[in-house]
Short mmCIF file of C-alpha atoms in Angstrom, two decimals:
data_model
loop_
_atom_site.label_atom_id
_atom_site.label_comp_id
_atom_site.label_asym_id
_atom_site.label_seq_id
_atom_site.Cartn_x
_atom_site.Cartn_y
_atom_site.Cartn_z
CA MET A 1084 149.04 198.77 151.57
CA LYS A 1085 146.63 198.62 154.98
CA SER A 1086 148.23 198.63 158.50
CA ASN A 1087 148.77 194.92 158.94
CA PRO A 1088 147.42 193.18 161.98
CA THR A 1089 149.03 191.19 164.57
CA VAL A 1090 150.46 187.65 164.27
CA GLN A 1091 147.39 186.49 165.95
CA GLN A 1092 144.81 188.56 164.45
CA TYR A 1093 146.28 187.45 160.87
CA SER A 1094 145.96 183.53 162.20
CA MET A 1095 142.44 183.46 163.28
CA ARG A 1096 141.05 185.96 160.20
CA ARG A 1097 142.74 183.56 157.73
CA TYR A 1098 141.28 180.69 159.54
CA VAL A 1099 137.76 182.21 159.40
CA LEU A 1100 138.17 183.49 156.14
CA LEU A 1101 139.11 179.61 155.07
CA LEU A 1102 135.82 178.27 156.27
CA VAL A 1103 133.70 180.97 154.61
CA LEU A 1104 135.04 180.47 151.49
CA ALA A 1105 135.28 176.81 151.05
CA ALA A 1106 131.37 176.89 149.69
CA ALA A 1107 132.80 179.08 147.38
CA ALA A 1108 135.36 176.55 146.91
CA LEU A 1109 132.78 173.63 145.97
CA THR A 1110 130.69 175.59 143.71
CA ALA A 1111 133.05 177.16 141.69
CA THR A 1112 133.44 174.47 138.42
CA ALA A 1113 129.99 176.00 138.52
CA CYS A 1114 130.68 179.12 138.45
CA GLY A 1115 133.97 179.93 136.86
CA ASP A 1116 137.83 179.60 137.92
CA PRO A 1117 137.96 180.82 141.28
CA ILE A 1118 140.13 183.65 142.34
CA VAL A 1119 140.93 181.64 145.72
CA VAL A 1120 141.64 178.04 145.99
CA LEU A 1121 142.24 176.10 148.78
CA GLY A 1122 144.21 173.60 149.58
CA GLU A 1123 146.76 174.68 146.88
CA SER A 1124 150.00 173.46 147.07
CA PRO A 1125 152.46 176.69 148.06
CA GLY A 1126 154.13 178.22 145.39
CA THR A 1127 151.50 177.41 142.51
CA VAL A 1128 150.20 180.06 139.69
CA ARG A 1129 146.79 180.67 138.27
CA ASN A 1130 145.66 182.83 135.53
CA VAL A 1131 142.84 184.33 137.74
CA VAL A 1132 141.78 186.96 134.93
CA GLY A 1133 141.92 187.22 131.31
CA ILE A 1134 142.64 184.35 128.75
CA GLY A 1135 146.38 183.88 128.74
CA ASP A 1136 148.67 185.88 126.49
CA SER A 1137 145.78 187.93 124.62
CA SER A 1138 144.65 190.87 124.56
CA GLY A 1139 141.57 192.47 123.54
CA THR A 1140 138.25 194.15 125.46
CA ARG A 1141 136.02 191.40 125.55
CA ARG A 1142 133.93 191.10 128.43
CA ASP A 1143 132.52 188.14 129.61
CA SER A 1144 130.61 186.89 133.36
CA ILE A 1145 134.00 184.92 133.46
CA ALA A 1146 136.77 186.46 134.47
CA THR A 1147 139.03 184.17 132.57
CA ARG A 1148 136.85 184.85 129.75
CA SER A 1149 137.82 188.07 129.26
CA ARG A 1150 139.86 189.79 127.05
CA PHE A 1151 141.86 192.85 128.41
CA LEU A 1152 144.26 195.58 126.92
CA THR A 1153 145.58 197.02 129.61
CA LEU A 1154 145.67 195.69 132.94
CA SER A 1155 147.31 198.23 134.66
CA ALA A 1156 146.17 198.06 138.67
CA VAL A 1157 145.28 195.08 140.70
CA ALA A 1158 143.58 195.38 144.77
CA PHE A 1159 142.09 192.53 147.24
CA ASP A 1160 139.58 193.56 149.31
CA ASP A 1161 140.21 190.80 152.37
CA GLY A 1162 136.83 191.60 153.78
CA ASP A 1163 134.17 191.16 151.00
CA ASN A 1164 137.08 188.24 149.32
CA LEU A 1165 136.71 190.29 146.24
CA LEU A 1166 139.46 191.39 143.72
CA TYR A 1167 139.39 194.40 141.90
CA VAL A 1168 141.76 195.37 138.78
CA ALA A 1169 141.40 198.24 136.87
CA ASP A 1170 142.34 198.18 132.80
CA ARG A 1171 143.15 200.59 130.18
CA GLY A 1172 140.61 199.39 127.50
CA SER A 1173 138.77 201.94 125.15
CA THR A 1174 139.54 205.44 123.66
CA ARG A 1175 137.65 208.79 123.61
CA VAL A 1176 138.46 211.74 121.03
CA VAL A 1177 138.11 215.34 121.84
CA SER A 1178 139.29 217.91 119.76
CA GLY A 1179 141.05 215.47 117.55
CA ILE A 1180 142.90 213.73 120.22
CA THR A 1181 142.56 210.63 121.52
CA THR A 1182 142.97 209.51 124.94
CA PRO A 1183 142.65 206.39 126.86
CA ILE A 1184 140.15 205.36 129.21
CA GLY A 1185 140.08 203.42 132.38
CA ARG A 1186 138.03 200.79 133.56
CA LEU A 1187 137.25 199.16 137.20
CA PHE A 1188 136.02 195.59 137.53
CA SER A 1189 135.33 193.30 140.51
CA VAL A 1190 136.06 189.60 141.03
CA THR A 1191 134.14 187.61 142.87
CA SER A 1192 136.11 185.04 144.75
CA ALA A 1193 134.50 182.20 142.85
CA GLY A 1194 135.85 184.26 139.29
CA ARG A 1195 132.65 186.12 138.26
CA LEU A 1196 133.33 189.74 136.33
CA GLN A 1197 131.16 192.96 136.75
CA LEU A 1198 132.15 196.03 135.47
CA LEU A 1199 132.18 198.85 138.31
CA LEU A 1200 133.29 202.09 135.96
CA ASP A 1201 133.89 203.00 132.39
CA GLY A 1202 135.69 205.78 132.41
CA GLY A 1203 134.07 207.95 135.04
CA GLY A 1204 132.30 211.31 133.30
CA CYS A 1205 133.44 210.87 130.06
CA SER A 1206 130.54 210.72 128.15
CA THR A 1207 129.14 213.91 130.22
CA GLY A 1208 132.71 215.93 129.69
CA GLY A 1209 133.50 215.30 133.82
CA VAL A 1210 136.50 213.99 135.40
CA CYS A 1211 137.20 210.65 133.60
CA LEU A 1212 139.63 207.84 134.93
CA VAL A 1213 142.40 207.56 131.90
CA GLU A 1214 144.92 204.63 133.43
CA ALA A 1215 144.79 203.62 137.31
CA THR A 1216 148.34 202.81 137.95
CA ASN A 1217 147.29 201.84 141.48
CA MET A 1218 144.90 201.75 143.60
CA ILE A 1219 144.48 199.84 147.29
CA ILE A 1220 140.89 199.68 149.67
CA ALA A 1221 140.04 202.07 151.99
CA PRO A 1222 137.33 201.30 154.71
CA GLY A 1223 133.61 201.58 153.37
CA ARG A 1224 133.65 199.87 150.38
CA ARG A 1225 136.36 202.88 148.57
CA LEU A 1226 139.02 202.63 146.21
CA ILE A 1227 141.82 205.07 146.05
CA ILE A 1228 143.17 205.00 143.20
CA ALA A 1229 146.53 206.57 141.33
CA ASP A 1230 146.31 207.55 138.02
CA ALA A 1231 149.43 208.98 136.31
CA LEU A 1232 147.97 209.81 132.97
CA ALA A 1233 145.34 212.05 134.86
CA ASN A 1234 147.78 213.52 137.02
CA ARG A 1235 145.11 212.97 140.22
CA VAL A 1236 144.20 210.74 142.98
CA PHE A 1237 140.62 209.80 143.15
CA GLN A 1238 138.28 207.65 145.26
CA PHE A 1239 135.61 205.28 144.16
CA ASP A 1240 132.95 204.46 145.64
CA VAL A 1241 132.03 200.35 145.01
CA ALA A 1242 128.88 200.88 146.66
CA THR A 1243 127.28 204.26 144.40
CA ARG A 1244 129.79 203.66 141.79
CA VAL A 1245 130.79 207.46 142.53
CA MET A 1246 134.65 209.14 142.05
CA THR A 1247 135.66 211.97 142.99
CA THR A 1248 138.77 213.63 143.54
CA LEU A 1249 141.24 213.52 146.26
CA ALA A 1250 144.38 215.14 144.77
CA GLY A 1251 145.32 217.06 141.35
CA THR A 1252 143.81 219.41 139.50
CA GLY A 1253 144.63 217.05 135.80
CA ALA A 1254 147.55 219.51 135.32
CA ALA A 1255 151.00 218.29 135.08
CA ALA A 1256 152.64 220.44 137.79
CA ASN A 1257 154.57 219.20 140.72
CA ALA A 1258 152.83 219.65 143.97
CA ILE A 1259 153.24 222.71 146.13
CA ASP A 1260 154.18 222.23 149.93
CA GLY A 1261 150.84 222.98 152.12
CA GLY A 1262 149.16 223.45 149.26
CA VAL A 1263 145.40 222.11 149.30
CA ALA A 1264 145.26 218.57 148.08
CA ALA A 1265 141.93 218.87 146.12
CA SER A 1266 142.40 221.83 144.09
CA SER A 1267 146.16 221.65 143.82
CA ALA A 1268 148.05 220.15 140.90
CA LEU A 1269 149.54 216.83 141.42
CA ASN A 1270 152.75 215.30 138.95
CA GLN A 1271 151.93 212.00 137.66
CA PRO A 1272 151.47 210.12 140.98
CA SER A 1273 151.72 206.33 140.57
CA SER A 1274 151.31 204.62 143.58
CA VAL A 1275 149.30 205.34 147.01
CA VAL A 1276 149.13 204.13 150.40
CA ARG A 1277 146.64 204.82 153.22
CA ALA A 1278 148.17 204.50 156.93
CA GLY A 1279 145.51 203.56 160.14
CA ASP A 1280 144.52 207.23 160.59
CA GLY A 1281 143.40 208.06 156.84
CA THR A 1282 146.72 209.81 156.32
CA LEU A 1283 147.79 208.99 152.75
CA TYR A 1284 151.31 208.85 150.97
CA ILE A 1285 151.49 209.39 147.57
CA ALA A 1286 154.57 208.68 145.25
CA GLU A 1287 154.61 211.95 142.69
CA GLN A 1288 156.64 209.95 140.18
CA GLY A 1289 156.90 213.32 137.56
CA GLY A 1290 157.72 215.45 140.26
CA THR A 1291 160.31 213.10 141.96
CA ARG A 1292 159.37 213.48 145.56
CA VAL A 1293 156.79 211.74 148.07
CA LEU A 1294 154.32 213.47 149.76
CA ARG A 1295 151.94 213.42 152.65
CA ILE A 1296 147.93 214.29 152.90
CA GLY A 1297 147.06 214.59 156.34
CA THR A 1298 143.44 214.89 157.39
CA ASP A 1299 143.85 218.39 156.65
CA GLY A 1300 144.06 217.83 152.73
CA VAL A 1301 146.94 219.71 152.68
CA TYR A 1302 150.33 218.16 150.70
CA ARG A 1303 153.35 217.86 152.38
CA ILE A 1304 156.72 216.90 150.77
CA ILE A 1305 158.52 213.96 152.58
CA ALA A 1306 161.21 212.75 150.48
CA GLY A 1307 163.37 213.91 147.40
CA GLY A 1308 163.78 217.22 145.74
CA GLY A 1309 166.94 217.25 147.20
CA ALA A 1310 170.65 216.73 145.54
CA SER A 1311 172.10 214.40 148.38
CA SER A 1312 172.27 210.77 146.86
CA ILE A 1313 170.66 207.86 149.20
CA GLY A 1314 173.43 204.76 150.31
CA THR A 1315 172.87 202.05 152.81
CA SER A 1316 173.08 204.72 155.94
CA PRO A 1317 170.09 206.98 156.73
CA THR A 1318 169.47 210.46 155.84
CA ALA A 1319 167.26 213.14 155.62
CA ALA A 1320 164.73 212.55 153.32
CA THR A 1321 163.73 215.94 152.17
CA ALA A 1322 167.73 216.41 151.54
CA ALA A 1323 167.96 213.31 149.05
CA ARG A 1324 167.45 213.02 145.56
CA LEU A 1325 164.46 210.46 144.23
CA GLY A 1326 164.36 209.79 140.57
CA ARG A 1327 161.23 208.08 139.66
CA PRO A 1328 159.10 206.73 142.62
CA SER A 1329 156.84 204.57 141.47
CA GLY A 1330 155.49 201.91 144.25
CA LEU A 1331 155.34 202.23 147.79
CA ALA A 1332 154.38 200.01 150.57
CA LEU A 1333 153.84 200.58 154.32
CA ASP A 1334 154.38 199.04 157.53
CA ASN A 1335 154.66 199.95 160.95
CA GLY A 1336 155.32 203.41 160.38
CA VAL A 1337 158.19 202.35 157.58
CA LEU A 1338 157.16 203.67 154.22
CA TYR A 1339 159.34 201.58 151.38
CA ILE A 1340 159.39 203.50 147.81
CA ALA A 1341 160.70 202.19 144.76
CA ASP A 1342 162.38 203.88 142.47
CA ARG A 1343 161.86 202.75 138.81
CA GLN A 1344 165.05 205.49 137.48
CA PHE A 1345 167.80 204.68 139.79
CA ALA A 1346 166.71 200.87 140.12
CA ALA A 1347 166.41 200.85 143.94
CA VAL A 1348 164.27 200.27 146.98
CA TYR A 1349 164.47 202.61 149.82
CA ALA A 1350 162.82 202.45 153.29
CA LEU A 1351 161.66 206.04 155.09
CA THR A 1352 161.29 206.11 158.54
CA ILE A 1353 158.62 208.40 159.07
CA SER A 1354 158.93 209.48 162.97
CA THR A 1355 162.55 210.40 161.94
CA GLY A 1356 162.51 211.44 158.74
CA GLN A 1357 165.59 209.41 157.72
CA ILE A 1358 165.86 206.94 154.55
CA ALA A 1359 168.08 204.69 153.31
CA ARG A 1360 168.58 202.33 150.57
CA ILE A 1361 167.35 198.70 151.23
CA ALA A 1362 167.52 197.01 147.99
CA GLY A 1363 169.35 197.68 144.47
CA ASP A 1364 172.43 198.91 144.40
CA GLY A 1365 171.49 201.64 141.72
CA VAL A 1366 172.68 200.10 138.32
CA SER A 1367 170.25 198.35 136.49
CA GLY A 1368 170.36 194.75 135.82
CA PHE A 1369 169.73 191.61 137.66
CA ALA A 1370 172.08 190.04 139.90
CA GLY A 1371 172.22 188.85 143.41
CA ASP A 1372 170.15 186.50 144.30
CA ALA A 1373 170.93 184.65 147.78
CA GLY A 1374 172.85 188.40 148.43
CA LEU A 1375 172.04 191.00 150.47
CA ALA A 1376 169.73 192.72 148.89
CA VAL A 1377 171.44 196.01 148.93
CA ASP A 1378 174.15 194.68 146.55
CA ALA A 1379 171.61 193.32 144.20
CA ARG A 1380 170.82 194.60 140.92
CA LEU A 1381 167.38 195.61 139.96
CA GLN A 1382 165.71 196.70 136.62
CA SER A 1383 163.01 199.47 136.24
CA PRO A 1384 161.42 198.43 139.89
CA THR A 1385 157.82 199.54 139.76
CA ASP A 1386 155.60 198.30 142.51
CA LEU A 1387 156.11 196.72 146.18
CA ASP A 1388 153.85 195.40 148.21
CA LEU A 1389 154.55 193.37 152.23
CA THR A 1390 152.89 189.93 153.38
CA PRO A 1391 150.44 190.48 155.87
CA ASN A 1392 152.97 189.88 158.81
CA GLY A 1393 155.47 192.69 157.40
CA ARG A 1394 158.06 190.16 157.31
CA ILE A 1395 158.34 190.13 153.41
CA LEU A 1396 159.05 192.89 150.67
CA TYR A 1397 157.37 191.75 147.41
CA ILE A 1398 159.09 194.25 144.65
CA ALA A 1399 157.80 193.88 140.73
CA ASP A 1400 161.36 193.86 138.92
CA THR A 1401 159.32 194.97 135.90
CA GLY A 1402 162.22 195.37 133.84
CA ASN A 1403 163.83 191.73 134.81
CA ASN A 1404 160.37 190.16 134.42
CA ARG A 1405 160.43 188.94 137.92
CA VAL A 1406 158.93 189.67 141.14
CA ARG A 1407 161.50 189.19 143.86
CA THR A 1408 161.25 189.12 147.73
CA VAL A 1409 163.79 190.93 149.99
CA ASN A 1410 163.48 189.26 153.86
CA LEU A 1411 163.40 192.48 155.56
CA ALA A 1412 165.22 190.22 158.58
CA THR A 1413 168.13 189.45 156.96
CA GLY A 1414 167.88 192.00 154.13
CA LEU A 1415 168.83 188.72 151.71
CA ILE A 1416 166.91 188.66 148.26
CA ASN A 1417 165.83 186.25 146.03
CA THR A 1418 162.90 185.58 143.22
CA TYR A 1419 159.95 184.41 143.94
CA MET A 1420 158.39 184.57 140.39
CA GLY A 1421 159.45 184.50 136.98
CA SER A 1422 162.21 182.56 134.95
CA GLY A 1423 163.17 185.80 133.03
CA SER A 1424 161.78 184.72 130.00
CA THR A 1425 158.82 186.27 128.50
CA VAL A 1426 157.71 183.49 126.04
CA TYR A 1427 154.12 182.75 127.60
CA ASN A 1428 153.33 179.33 129.09
CA GLY A 1429 150.70 178.91 130.76
CA ASP A 1430 149.34 178.80 134.13
CA HIS A 1431 149.05 176.14 137.16
CA VAL A 1432 153.14 176.88 136.76
CA ALA A 1433 155.06 176.81 139.72
CA ALA A 1434 156.12 180.33 140.63
CA GLY A 1435 159.84 180.16 139.90
CA ALA A 1436 159.41 178.90 135.94
CA VAL A 1437 155.90 180.91 134.99
CA SER A 1438 156.63 183.58 132.11
CA LEU A 1439 155.68 186.80 133.20
CA LYS A 1440 155.88 190.04 131.12
CA VAL A 1441 155.84 193.01 131.84
CA PRO A 1442 155.05 192.68 135.59
CA VAL A 1443 153.24 196.05 137.40
CA ALA A 1444 151.72 195.69 139.86
CA LEU A 1445 150.85 193.22 143.17
CA ALA A 1446 148.54 192.89 145.90
CA THR A 1447 148.45 190.74 148.68
CA SER A 1448 145.82 188.57 150.76
CA THR A 1449 145.69 187.79 154.67
CA LEU A 1450 144.73 184.21 152.88
CA GLY A 1451 148.53 184.03 152.16
CA PHE A 1452 147.93 185.09 148.13
CA LEU A 1453 149.81 187.43 145.99
CA PHE A 1454 148.32 188.44 143.24
CA VAL A 1455 150.90 190.11 139.74
CA VAL A 1456 149.23 192.10 136.97
CA ASP A 1457 151.37 190.41 134.27
CA GLN A 1458 150.48 193.52 131.64
CA GLY A 1459 152.89 191.90 128.80
CA HIS A 1460 150.64 188.45 128.93
CA HIS A 1461 146.94 190.32 129.53
CA VAL A 1462 146.64 188.48 132.66
CA VAL A 1463 146.45 188.89 136.48
CA ARG A 1464 148.10 185.57 138.34
CA ARG A 1465 147.31 184.52 141.68
CA ALA A 1466 150.48 182.43 143.04
CA THR A 1467 149.73 180.87 146.46
CA THR A 1468 152.89 181.88 149.50
CA ALA A 1469 154.39 179.98 152.12
CA PHE A 1470 155.11 183.53 153.97
#
């Protein structure tokens, strides 16, 4: 999650982008199904990537005519109006072992699909993208990608198509506080966010910690690894116990952490190093809509994102096949997207009525859209929001 603009900057930017995208929307029928639709009613859900409920590896110039095997991550670049998606869509065999190979695509505002990367250096024995579990936009047309299966964090330059390693060696071993990230191990990095100064925060799922990589390129453990349970009262983050930290979001000096194992979401105030539970009561299940988020029940929350104004936190409540929201001012939780049913019911459906099946990744846009990787239905959904 990028640093959020001010409300005035957000409003002006949204107005300018709407004008720029108007021409693309007018010609969308000639180009494909657009990822941006102007004037759509809030709460409407459309498929923008993939053929609904149909898996495979067929690539077409139109995103909604293509088939994907295991869509895993999504990011939206507000500057270029491009959607980036990741798919684990093929395999390679090395020494008799079959290993997945990840692919990266871009989708234009008019719905045109382009393959950017097919595994990276796999064909030459180099560093290979296995499965992008999370990716974010960085300045200079770059993607920063957490790959839990490869035990690395990559940087991909969209213009040159060059991928480099920012953290991890490929070995599944816990990061060491003070270790040089580019040459030290990393254990299943599942999510990454970037602060405005370039600092990276990584959810090390296998190591049950959250790490920071500053401009010095060194790991620092900032949460997890301790024995203390995390309640609603702030406690020292480095003395706290995390289960499987999986999703991150960052805004205004607060790092939000989704914990799949403990069915909760935490808020870590970076300046003080204090952490507290803000959603989920720690018991897996589904309950609590319209009540306080700390009393609600989640099931395997996997990813997080924030509205551009930082007021609403989205939770990919994967085990409940829903996307839920927490109003950070009131502390109230609600289901925003997903009926709980996993039976595919198409698109152009209201957010609360649409069927989701294993929603694993989220991305927001300053235009007011929420993109959701609906992994079980092999599509990326786009919801028009009113937040």
